[in-house]
Amino acid sequence: MSEEIKQVTNKKITLGNEIMTSREIDLHEPAWNQAELLERVDNDRELVRELLTIFKEDFPQTIGSLEAAVSSGDLKNSGSLSHTLKGMLSNLGGARAAAAAARLEELAGAGEIAALRGAFDDLEREAGRLLPELDAYMAEVRR
Amino acid sequence: MRILIADDEALSRRMLEKALERAGYEVTSVENGKQALEHLCKPDGPRLALLDWVMPELDGPGVCRAVRTRSEQTYIYMVLLTSKGSKEETVLGLESGADDYLTKPFNAEELRARLRVGERILLLEDRLVEARENMRFRATHDPLTSLLNRGAIMDLLGRELHRSQREQKSTAILLGDVDHFKRVNDTLGHVVGDEVLGEIANRLLASVRSYDFVGRYGGEEFLVVLNGCDPPYAPGRAEAIRKSVSNRPIQTVKGPLALTMSFGVLLSADWGPRSIEELLHEVDTALYQAKDAGRDCLRMAKPDAKTEAPQAALPQPARRAR
């Protein structure tokens, strides 16, 4: 995959003598891969609606708690909350936001407190792209 | 089939529930590893489990390890759900006791296919357990009467002997023999003889409590062990067991047969420091006395207080007139 279609996160995490390359966000990947989600849930649109409802309820609180953990340099909670978000987002087909959450989880695990804020901002930006698409789908199925 | 889902994340849990309900599973969902372990360790708990790796209280590999330490349980097939992708982590998950793992986000069809593998493994285990139980039954039971065979009743008697001595409880041993059974076989044939033995086994079993033991000791001899039987009541109970055979004829293909049994009875109060073989020798002597007294009766064994080794380790039924 060429460099121009990737936004490679600009930091590398040093662990002893090893260099761990952080996750990459594929810019060709849509913010929300609705088709992939539908395939995984046997094309059950009612279930997708139900899942989005759960997500809309859980996401604000989880990302709020994550932001508080990042702001206070709480590595343990930063790691566990970003792990939770990674699972939620990847289950929903939000691969880009999930990749951003995964990067934050890795940084927290590596003790990179200074890098947490930037990674959180990336996650927030990707979530900002995803949420309108989910809202649009919800509005459509309500009609 | 019942399946347990353990995942702290509501969205993932709902996806799993729906995918599995659609496939016909009876789903139980919990939010952490501790709750998962409680469900899986119940005697009638689910035997299939989908466990998220990262969970509060106890993680998925921790649940697997805890379940695998409980060897007395039937096998539980456990699949770890993980967003962890490295080989090291996969190995760690499987080494913890998981049977399989599935990477999130999962595909419903793949999930169901992997669980079908689990069902096949569990079915295989059920068949093996069933075969083992059948073999165990055949090894411990008499094929004609389905009573405990000689080896099994002797084992149980040995355990009961130790238990009653330890707990200062009373036990009674009854050794019974069908009177004139040889005549049944000689005049009416072995088929009728077998019918008689089967019916006598049924009557003996029906006349004791669920925690007493009845076994076929050999030929037409039966051993009954009455647990927790206080000495004053033992003769009466032994008499009732004897009469369960003589009180009505036994129906056979050659017509009804009026048959009786003779019994020797030994009470634990009279056991003293004797071995099982010595005790059986004493009760066999009492049975011999019942036969000598005209049959259709019982005689209480009265062992000599002194402990003397019997001539032979085991009773010699052949010497007794049937």
mmCIF file of N, CA, C and O in Angstrom, chain A residues 16-91:
data_model
loop_
_atom_site.group_PDB
_atom_site.id
_atom_site.type_symbol
_atom_site.label_atom_id
_atom_site.label_comp_id
_atom_site.label_asym_id
_atom_site.label_seq_id
_atom_site.Cartn_x
_atom_site.Cartn_y
_atom_site.Cartn_z
ATOM 1 N N GLY A 16 12.721 -0.798 25.113
ATOM 2 C CA GLY A 16 14.058 -1.364 25.211
ATOM 3 C C GLY A 16 14.786 -1.146 23.898
ATOM 4 O O GLY A 16 14.850 -0.031 23.396
ATOM 5 N N ASN A 17 15.266 -2.251 23.303
ATOM 6 C CA ASN A 17 15.973 -2.137 22.036
ATOM 7 C C ASN A 17 15.046 -2.327 20.837
ATOM 8 O O ASN A 17 15.469 -2.233 19.708
ATOM 9 N N GLU A 18 13.753 -2.653 21.135
ATOM 10 C CA GLU A 18 12.844 -2.932 20.021
ATOM 11 C C GLU A 18 12.056 -1.694 19.650
ATOM 12 O O GLU A 18 11.691 -0.887 20.485
ATOM 13 N N ILE A 19 11.792 -1.603 18.385
ATOM 14 C CA ILE A 19 10.925 -0.522 17.913
ATOM 15 C C ILE A 19 9.589 -1.157 17.530
ATOM 16 O O ILE A 19 9.536 -2.058 16.710
ATOM 17 N N MET A 20 8.505 -0.719 18.171
ATOM 18 C CA MET A 20 7.186 -1.239 17.841
ATOM 19 C C MET A 20 6.478 -0.225 16.951
ATOM 20 O O MET A 20 6.268 0.915 17.350
ATOM 21 N N THR A 21 6.148 -0.626 15.750
ATOM 22 C CA THR A 21 5.457 0.290 14.847
ATOM 23 C C THR A 21 3.996 0.394 15.257
ATOM 24 O O THR A 21 3.331 -0.611 15.443
ATOM 25 N N SER A 22 3.519 1.592 15.417
ATOM 26 C CA SER A 22 2.137 1.758 15.841
ATOM 27 C C SER A 22 1.190 1.470 14.685
ATOM 28 O O SER A 22 1.590 1.376 13.534
ATOM 29 N N ARG A 23 -0.088 1.312 15.018
ATOM 30 C CA ARG A 23 -1.073 0.939 14.002
ATOM 31 C C ARG A 23 -1.284 2.055 13.001
ATOM 32 O O ARG A 23 -1.083 3.228 13.277
ATOM 33 N N GLU A 24 -1.711 1.651 11.859
ATOM 34 C CA GLU A 24 -1.892 2.601 10.784
ATOM 35 C C GLU A 24 -3.369 2.788 10.493
ATOM 36 O O GLU A 24 -4.156 1.854 10.629
ATOM 37 N N ILE A 25 -3.693 4.004 10.102
ATOM 38 C CA ILE A 25 -5.074 4.281 9.728
ATOM 39 C C ILE A 25 -5.146 4.366 8.216
ATOM 40 O O ILE A 25 -4.468 5.184 7.594
ATOM 41 N N ASP A 26 -5.914 3.489 7.632
ATOM 42 C CA ASP A 26 -6.024 3.427 6.179
ATOM 43 C C ASP A 26 -7.036 4.475 5.723
ATOM 44 O O ASP A 26 -8.222 4.379 6.023
ATOM 45 N N LEU A 27 -6.527 5.453 4.954
ATOM 46 C CA LEU A 27 -7.420 6.535 4.537
ATOM 47 C C LEU A 27 -8.425 6.093 3.473
ATOM 48 O O LEU A 27 -9.405 6.786 3.232
ATOM 49 N N HIS A 28 -8.142 4.948 2.857
ATOM 50 C CA HIS A 28 -9.138 4.428 1.903
ATOM 51 C C HIS A 28 -10.290 3.739 2.615
ATOM 52 O O HIS A 28 -11.323 3.480 2.014
ATOM 53 N N GLU A 29 -10.047 3.421 3.846
ATOM 54 C CA GLU A 29 -11.084 2.753 4.644
ATOM 55 C C GLU A 29 -12.181 3.775 4.939
ATOM 56 O O GLU A 29 -11.885 4.894 5.356
ATOM 57 N N PRO A 30 -13.450 3.442 4.718
ATOM 58 C CA PRO A 30 -14.496 4.402 5.066
ATOM 59 C C PRO A 30 -14.584 4.538 6.589
ATOM 60 O O PRO A 30 -14.170 3.644 7.324
ATOM 61 N N ALA A 31 -15.113 5.676 7.030
ATOM 62 C CA ALA A 31 -15.265 5.860 8.480
ATOM 63 C C ALA A 31 -16.169 4.771 9.044
ATOM 64 O O ALA A 31 -15.946 4.270 10.136
ATOM 65 N N TRP A 32 -17.177 4.412 8.277
ATOM 66 C CA TRP A 32 -18.078 3.331 8.725
ATOM 67 C C TRP A 32 -18.309 2.364 7.574
ATOM 68 O O TRP A 32 -18.825 2.763 6.518
ATOM 69 N N ASN A 33 -17.923 1.134 7.759
ATOM 70 C CA ASN A 33 -18.100 0.117 6.721
ATOM 71 C C ASN A 33 -19.402 -0.639 7.003
ATOM 72 O O ASN A 33 -19.418 -1.707 7.611
ATOM 73 N N GLN A 34 -20.471 -0.016 6.542
ATOM 74 C CA GLN A 34 -21.804 -0.557 6.812
ATOM 75 C C GLN A 34 -22.001 -1.942 6.183
ATOM 76 O O GLN A 34 -22.590 -2.839 6.804
ATOM 77 N N ALA A 35 -21.487 -2.101 4.981
ATOM 78 C CA ALA A 35 -21.665 -3.387 4.269
ATOM 79 C C ALA A 35 -20.991 -4.528 5.028
ATOM 80 O O ALA A 35 -21.539 -5.631 5.153
ATOM 81 N N GLU A 36 -19.804 -4.223 5.552
ATOM 82 C CA GLU A 36 -19.069 -5.270 6.286
ATOM 83 C C GLU A 36 -19.815 -5.645 7.563
ATOM 84 O O GLU A 36 -19.920 -6.814 7.932
ATOM 85 N N LEU A 37 -20.375 -4.645 8.227
ATOM 86 C CA LEU A 37 -21.143 -4.921 9.452
ATOM 87 C C LEU A 37 -22.377 -5.762 9.122
ATOM 88 O O LEU A 37 -22.665 -6.761 9.799
ATOM 89 N N LEU A 38 -23.087 -5.375 8.076
ATOM 90 C CA LEU A 38 -24.291 -6.132 7.699
ATOM 91 C C LEU A 38 -23.953 -7.585 7.375
ATOM 92 O O LEU A 38 -24.687 -8.503 7.740
ATOM 93 N N GLU A 39 -22.838 -7.782 6.709
ATOM 94 C CA GLU A 39 -22.437 -9.147 6.370
ATOM 95 C C GLU A 39 -22.174 -9.963 7.641
ATOM 96 O O GLU A 39 -22.563 -11.116 7.754
ATOM 97 N N ARG A 40 -21.539 -9.309 8.595
ATOM 98 C CA ARG A 40 -21.204 -10.025 9.836
ATOM 99 C C ARG A 40 -22.429 -10.352 10.683
ATOM 100 O O ARG A 40 -22.408 -11.254 11.500
ATOM 101 N N VAL A 41 -23.526 -9.585 10.517
ATOM 102 C CA VAL A 41 -24.722 -9.845 11.339
ATOM 103 C C VAL A 41 -25.854 -10.453 10.503
ATOM 104 O O VAL A 41 -27.029 -10.282 10.820
ATOM 105 N N ASP A 42 -25.487 -11.164 9.471
ATOM 106 C CA ASP A 42 -26.470 -11.868 8.634
ATOM 107 C C ASP A 42 -27.508 -10.901 8.038
ATOM 108 O O ASP A 42 -28.688 -11.233 7.929
ATOM 109 N N ASN A 43 -27.053 -9.695 7.696
ATOM 110 C CA ASN A 43 -27.927 -8.690 7.066
ATOM 111 C C ASN A 43 -29.157 -8.350 7.913
ATOM 112 O O ASN A 43 -30.226 -8.052 7.377
ATOM 113 N N ASP A 44 -28.986 -8.396 9.183
ATOM 114 C CA ASP A 44 -30.093 -8.098 10.095
ATOM 115 C C ASP A 44 -30.081 -6.598 10.400
ATOM 116 O O ASP A 44 -29.389 -6.121 11.300
ATOM 117 N N ARG A 45 -30.869 -5.821 9.651
ATOM 118 C CA ARG A 45 -30.864 -4.362 9.796
ATOM 119 C C ARG A 45 -31.449 -3.918 11.136
ATOM 120 O O ARG A 45 -31.052 -2.896 11.696
ATOM 121 N N GLU A 46 -32.385 -4.697 11.617
ATOM 122 C CA GLU A 46 -32.973 -4.374 12.920
ATOM 123 C C GLU A 46 -31.903 -4.501 14.023
ATOM 124 O O GLU A 46 -31.839 -3.675 14.939
ATOM 125 N N LEU A 47 -31.057 -5.520 13.884
ATOM 126 C CA LEU A 47 -29.983 -5.692 14.865
ATOM 127 C C LEU A 47 -28.987 -4.543 14.769
ATOM 128 O O LEU A 47 -28.505 -4.034 15.783
ATOM 129 N N VAL A 48 -28.691 -4.118 13.543
ATOM 130 C CA VAL A 48 -27.767 -2.990 13.372
ATOM 131 C C VAL A 48 -28.323 -1.761 14.087
ATOM 132 O O VAL A 48 -27.608 -1.052 14.806
ATOM 133 N N ARG A 49 -29.615 -1.543 13.923
ATOM 134 C CA ARG A 49 -30.232 -0.397 14.593
ATOM 135 C C ARG A 49 -30.093 -0.530 16.129
ATOM 136 O O ARG A 49 -29.763 0.427 16.824
ATOM 137 N N GLU A 50 -30.322 -1.729 16.603
ATOM 138 C CA GLU A 50 -30.216 -1.974 18.045
ATOM 139 C C GLU A 50 -28.776 -1.746 18.534
ATOM 140 O O GLU A 50 -28.538 -1.144 19.586
ATOM 141 N N LEU A 51 -27.813 -2.193 17.723
ATOM 142 C CA LEU A 51 -26.404 -2.042 18.101
ATOM 143 C C LEU A 51 -26.000 -0.569 18.128
ATOM 144 O O LEU A 51 -25.263 -0.125 19.018
ATOM 145 N N LEU A 52 -26.498 0.163 17.149
ATOM 146 C CA LEU A 52 -26.174 1.593 17.110
ATOM 147 C C LEU A 52 -26.784 2.308 18.311
ATOM 148 O O LEU A 52 -26.181 3.239 18.861
ATOM 149 N N THR A 53 -27.960 1.880 18.718
ATOM 150 C CA THR A 53 -28.595 2.480 19.899
ATOM 151 C C THR A 53 -27.735 2.234 21.139
ATOM 152 O O THR A 53 -27.507 3.154 21.942
ATOM 153 N N ILE A 54 -27.260 0.991 21.275
ATOM 154 C CA ILE A 54 -26.381 0.671 22.414
ATOM 155 C C ILE A 54 -25.123 1.538 22.349
ATOM 156 O O ILE A 54 -24.677 2.124 23.345
ATOM 157 N N PHE A 55 -24.560 1.640 21.137
ATOM 158 C CA PHE A 55 -23.330 2.408 20.963
ATOM 159 C C PHE A 55 -23.548 3.870 21.343
ATOM 160 O O PHE A 55 -22.732 4.474 22.046
ATOM 161 N N LYS A 56 -24.673 4.440 20.875
ATOM 162 C CA LYS A 56 -24.943 5.850 21.139
ATOM 163 C C LYS A 56 -25.117 6.110 22.642
ATOM 164 O O LYS A 56 -24.858 7.205 23.130
ATOM 165 N N GLU A 57 -25.561 5.078 23.353
ATOM 166 C CA GLU A 57 -25.717 5.219 24.804
ATOM 167 C C GLU A 57 -24.372 5.093 25.527
ATOM 168 O O GLU A 57 -24.084 5.842 26.454
ATOM 169 N N ASP A 58 -23.561 4.149 25.075
ATOM 170 C CA ASP A 58 -22.323 3.834 25.807
ATOM 171 C C ASP A 58 -21.136 4.720 25.424
ATOM 172 O O ASP A 58 -20.271 4.999 26.261
ATOM 173 N N PHE A 59 -21.096 5.102 24.163
ATOM 174 C CA PHE A 59 -19.899 5.787 23.661
ATOM 175 C C PHE A 59 -19.586 7.096 24.396
ATOM 176 O O PHE A 59 -18.433 7.312 24.817
ATOM 177 N N PRO A 60 -20.566 8.011 24.566
ATOM 178 C CA PRO A 60 -20.220 9.305 25.192
ATOM 179 C C PRO A 60 -19.611 9.138 26.578
ATOM 180 O O PRO A 60 -18.638 9.810 26.917
ATOM 181 N N GLN A 61 -20.167 8.239 27.349
ATOM 182 C CA GLN A 61 -19.650 8.060 28.714
ATOM 183 C C GLN A 61 -18.235 7.466 28.677
ATOM 184 O O GLN A 61 -17.342 7.888 29.420
ATOM 185 N N THR A 62 -18.047 6.474 27.788
ATOM 186 C CA THR A 62 -16.734 5.812 27.744
ATOM 187 C C THR A 62 -15.653 6.771 27.270
ATOM 188 O O THR A 62 -14.560 6.834 27.853
ATOM 189 N N ILE A 63 -15.963 7.541 26.222
ATOM 190 C CA ILE A 63 -14.905 8.436 25.713
ATOM 191 C C ILE A 63 -14.678 9.596 26.695
ATOM 192 O O ILE A 63 -13.549 10.098 26.833
ATOM 193 N N GLY A 64 -15.735 9.976 27.419
ATOM 194 C CA GLY A 64 -15.570 11.003 28.458
ATOM 195 C C GLY A 64 -14.630 10.511 29.555
ATOM 196 O O GLY A 64 -13.732 11.241 29.999
ATOM 197 N N SER A 65 -14.832 9.270 29.978
ATOM 198 C CA SER A 65 -13.962 8.695 31.019
ATOM 199 C C SER A 65 -12.536 8.563 30.502
ATOM 200 O O SER A 65 -11.560 8.774 31.236
ATOM 201 N N LEU A 66 -12.418 8.213 29.220
ATOM 202 C CA LEU A 66 -11.090 8.059 28.622
ATOM 203 C C LEU A 66 -10.361 9.406 28.596
ATOM 204 O O LEU A 66 -9.172 9.481 28.926
ATOM 205 N N GLU A 67 -11.079 10.432 28.226
ATOM 206 C CA GLU A 67 -10.446 11.757 28.172
ATOM 207 C C GLU A 67 -9.947 12.170 29.560
ATOM 208 O O GLU A 67 -8.843 12.706 29.701
ATOM 209 N N ALA A 68 -10.764 11.867 30.572
ATOM 210 C CA ALA A 68 -10.349 12.202 31.945
ATOM 211 C C ALA A 68 -9.101 11.415 32.330
ATOM 212 O O ALA A 68 -8.178 11.952 32.952
ATOM 213 N N ALA A 69 -9.059 10.142 31.931
ATOM 214 C CA ALA A 69 -7.895 9.310 32.260
ATOM 215 C C ALA A 69 -6.649 9.811 31.548
ATOM 216 O O ALA A 69 -5.554 9.884 32.137
ATOM 217 N N VAL A 70 -6.803 10.185 30.269
ATOM 218 C CA VAL A 70 -5.667 10.705 29.488
ATOM 219 C C VAL A 70 -5.172 12.017 30.107
ATOM 220 O O VAL A 70 -3.967 12.231 30.277
ATOM 221 N N SER A 71 -6.102 12.876 30.475
ATOM 222 C CA SER A 71 -5.731 14.185 31.034
ATOM 223 C C SER A 71 -4.968 14.045 32.346
ATOM 224 O O SER A 71 -4.082 14.832 32.649
ATOM 225 N N SER A 72 -5.343 13.029 33.106
ATOM 226 C CA SER A 72 -4.671 12.865 34.399
ATOM 227 C C SER A 72 -3.462 11.925 34.325
ATOM 228 O O SER A 72 -2.859 11.593 35.343
ATOM 229 N N GLY A 73 -3.145 11.454 33.112
ATOM 230 C CA GLY A 73 -1.992 10.564 32.947
ATOM 231 C C GLY A 73 -2.208 9.192 33.572
ATOM 232 O O GLY A 73 -1.259 8.510 33.954
ATOM 233 N N ASP A 74 -3.469 8.780 33.651
ATOM 234 C CA ASP A 74 -3.819 7.475 34.241
ATOM 235 C C ASP A 74 -3.649 6.393 33.168
ATOM 236 O O ASP A 74 -4.541 6.164 32.337
ATOM 237 N N LEU A 75 -2.487 5.758 33.196
ATOM 238 C CA LEU A 75 -2.169 4.789 32.124
ATOM 239 C C LEU A 75 -3.088 3.567 32.159
ATOM 240 O O LEU A 75 -3.516 3.071 31.116
ATOM 241 N N LYS A 76 -3.394 3.108 33.373
ATOM 242 C CA LYS A 76 -4.195 1.875 33.498
ATOM 243 C C LYS A 76 -5.579 2.079 32.881
ATOM 244 O O LYS A 76 -6.028 1.293 32.030
ATOM 245 N N ASN A 77 -6.260 3.133 33.305
ATOM 246 C CA ASN A 77 -7.598 3.382 32.772
ATOM 247 C C ASN A 77 -7.563 3.826 31.317
ATOM 248 O O ASN A 77 -8.473 3.511 30.551
ATOM 249 N N SER A 78 -6.511 4.539 30.937
ATOM 250 C CA SER A 78 -6.388 4.920 29.521
ATOM 251 C C SER A 78 -6.320 3.661 28.665
ATOM 252 O O SER A 78 -6.955 3.572 27.605
ATOM 253 N N GLY A 79 -5.561 2.693 29.153
ATOM 254 C CA GLY A 79 -5.418 1.436 28.400
ATOM 255 C C GLY A 79 -6.710 0.649 28.348
ATOM 256 O O GLY A 79 -7.140 0.212 27.279
ATOM 257 N N SER A 80 -7.361 0.496 29.504
ATOM 258 C CA SER A 80 -8.552 -0.362 29.517
ATOM 259 C C SER A 80 -9.721 0.296 28.788
ATOM 260 O O SER A 80 -10.470 -0.372 28.068
ATOM 261 N N LEU A 81 -9.872 1.611 28.932
ATOM 262 C CA LEU A 81 -10.994 2.286 28.262
ATOM 263 C C LEU A 81 -10.785 2.354 26.751
ATOM 264 O O LEU A 81 -11.733 2.205 25.974
ATOM 265 N N SER A 82 -9.531 2.551 26.338
ATOM 266 C CA SER A 82 -9.296 2.564 24.886
ATOM 267 C C SER A 82 -9.467 1.153 24.322
ATOM 268 O O SER A 82 -9.934 0.986 23.188
ATOM 269 N N HIS A 83 -9.166 0.136 25.123
ATOM 270 C CA HIS A 83 -9.415 -1.244 24.690
ATOM 271 C C HIS A 83 -10.922 -1.475 24.482
ATOM 272 O O HIS A 83 -11.340 -2.067 23.480
ATOM 273 N N THR A 84 -11.714 -0.983 25.432
ATOM 274 C CA THR A 84 -13.168 -1.124 25.321
ATOM 275 C C THR A 84 -13.680 -0.430 24.060
ATOM 276 O O THR A 84 -14.476 -0.989 23.296
ATOM 277 N N LEU A 85 -13.188 0.782 23.846
ATOM 278 C CA LEU A 85 -13.633 1.526 22.655
ATOM 279 C C LEU A 85 -13.188 0.834 21.370
ATOM 280 O O LEU A 85 -13.933 0.786 20.389
ATOM 281 N N LYS A 86 -11.989 0.306 21.395
ATOM 282 C CA LYS A 86 -11.495 -0.427 20.216
ATOM 283 C C LYS A 86 -12.459 -1.570 19.866
ATOM 284 O O LYS A 86 -12.823 -1.756 18.697
ATOM 285 N N GLY A 87 -12.916 -2.307 20.894
ATOM 286 C CA GLY A 87 -13.834 -3.413 20.656
ATOM 287 C C GLY A 87 -15.163 -2.938 20.120
ATOM 288 O O GLY A 87 -15.690 -3.495 19.149
ATOM 289 N N MET A 88 -15.702 -1.881 20.733
ATOM 290 C CA MET A 88 -17.000 -1.359 20.294
ATOM 291 C C MET A 88 -16.921 -0.890 18.847
ATOM 292 O O MET A 88 -17.790 -1.190 18.019
ATOM 293 N N LEU A 89 -15.883 -0.147 18.558
ATOM 294 C CA LEU A 89 -15.771 0.459 17.227
ATOM 295 C C LEU A 89 -15.512 -0.587 16.145
ATOM 296 O O LEU A 89 -16.082 -0.511 15.054
ATOM 297 N N SER A 90 -14.666 -1.552 16.454
ATOM 298 C CA SER A 90 -14.396 -2.571 15.437
ATOM 299 C C SER A 90 -15.617 -3.461 15.224
ATOM 300 O O SER A 90 -15.917 -3.857 14.111
ATOM 301 N N ASN A 91 -16.369 -3.740 16.273
ATOM 302 C CA ASN A 91 -17.593 -4.518 16.119
ATOM 303 C C ASN A 91 -18.592 -3.807 15.225
ATOM 304 O O ASN A 91 -19.347 -4.437 14.495
#
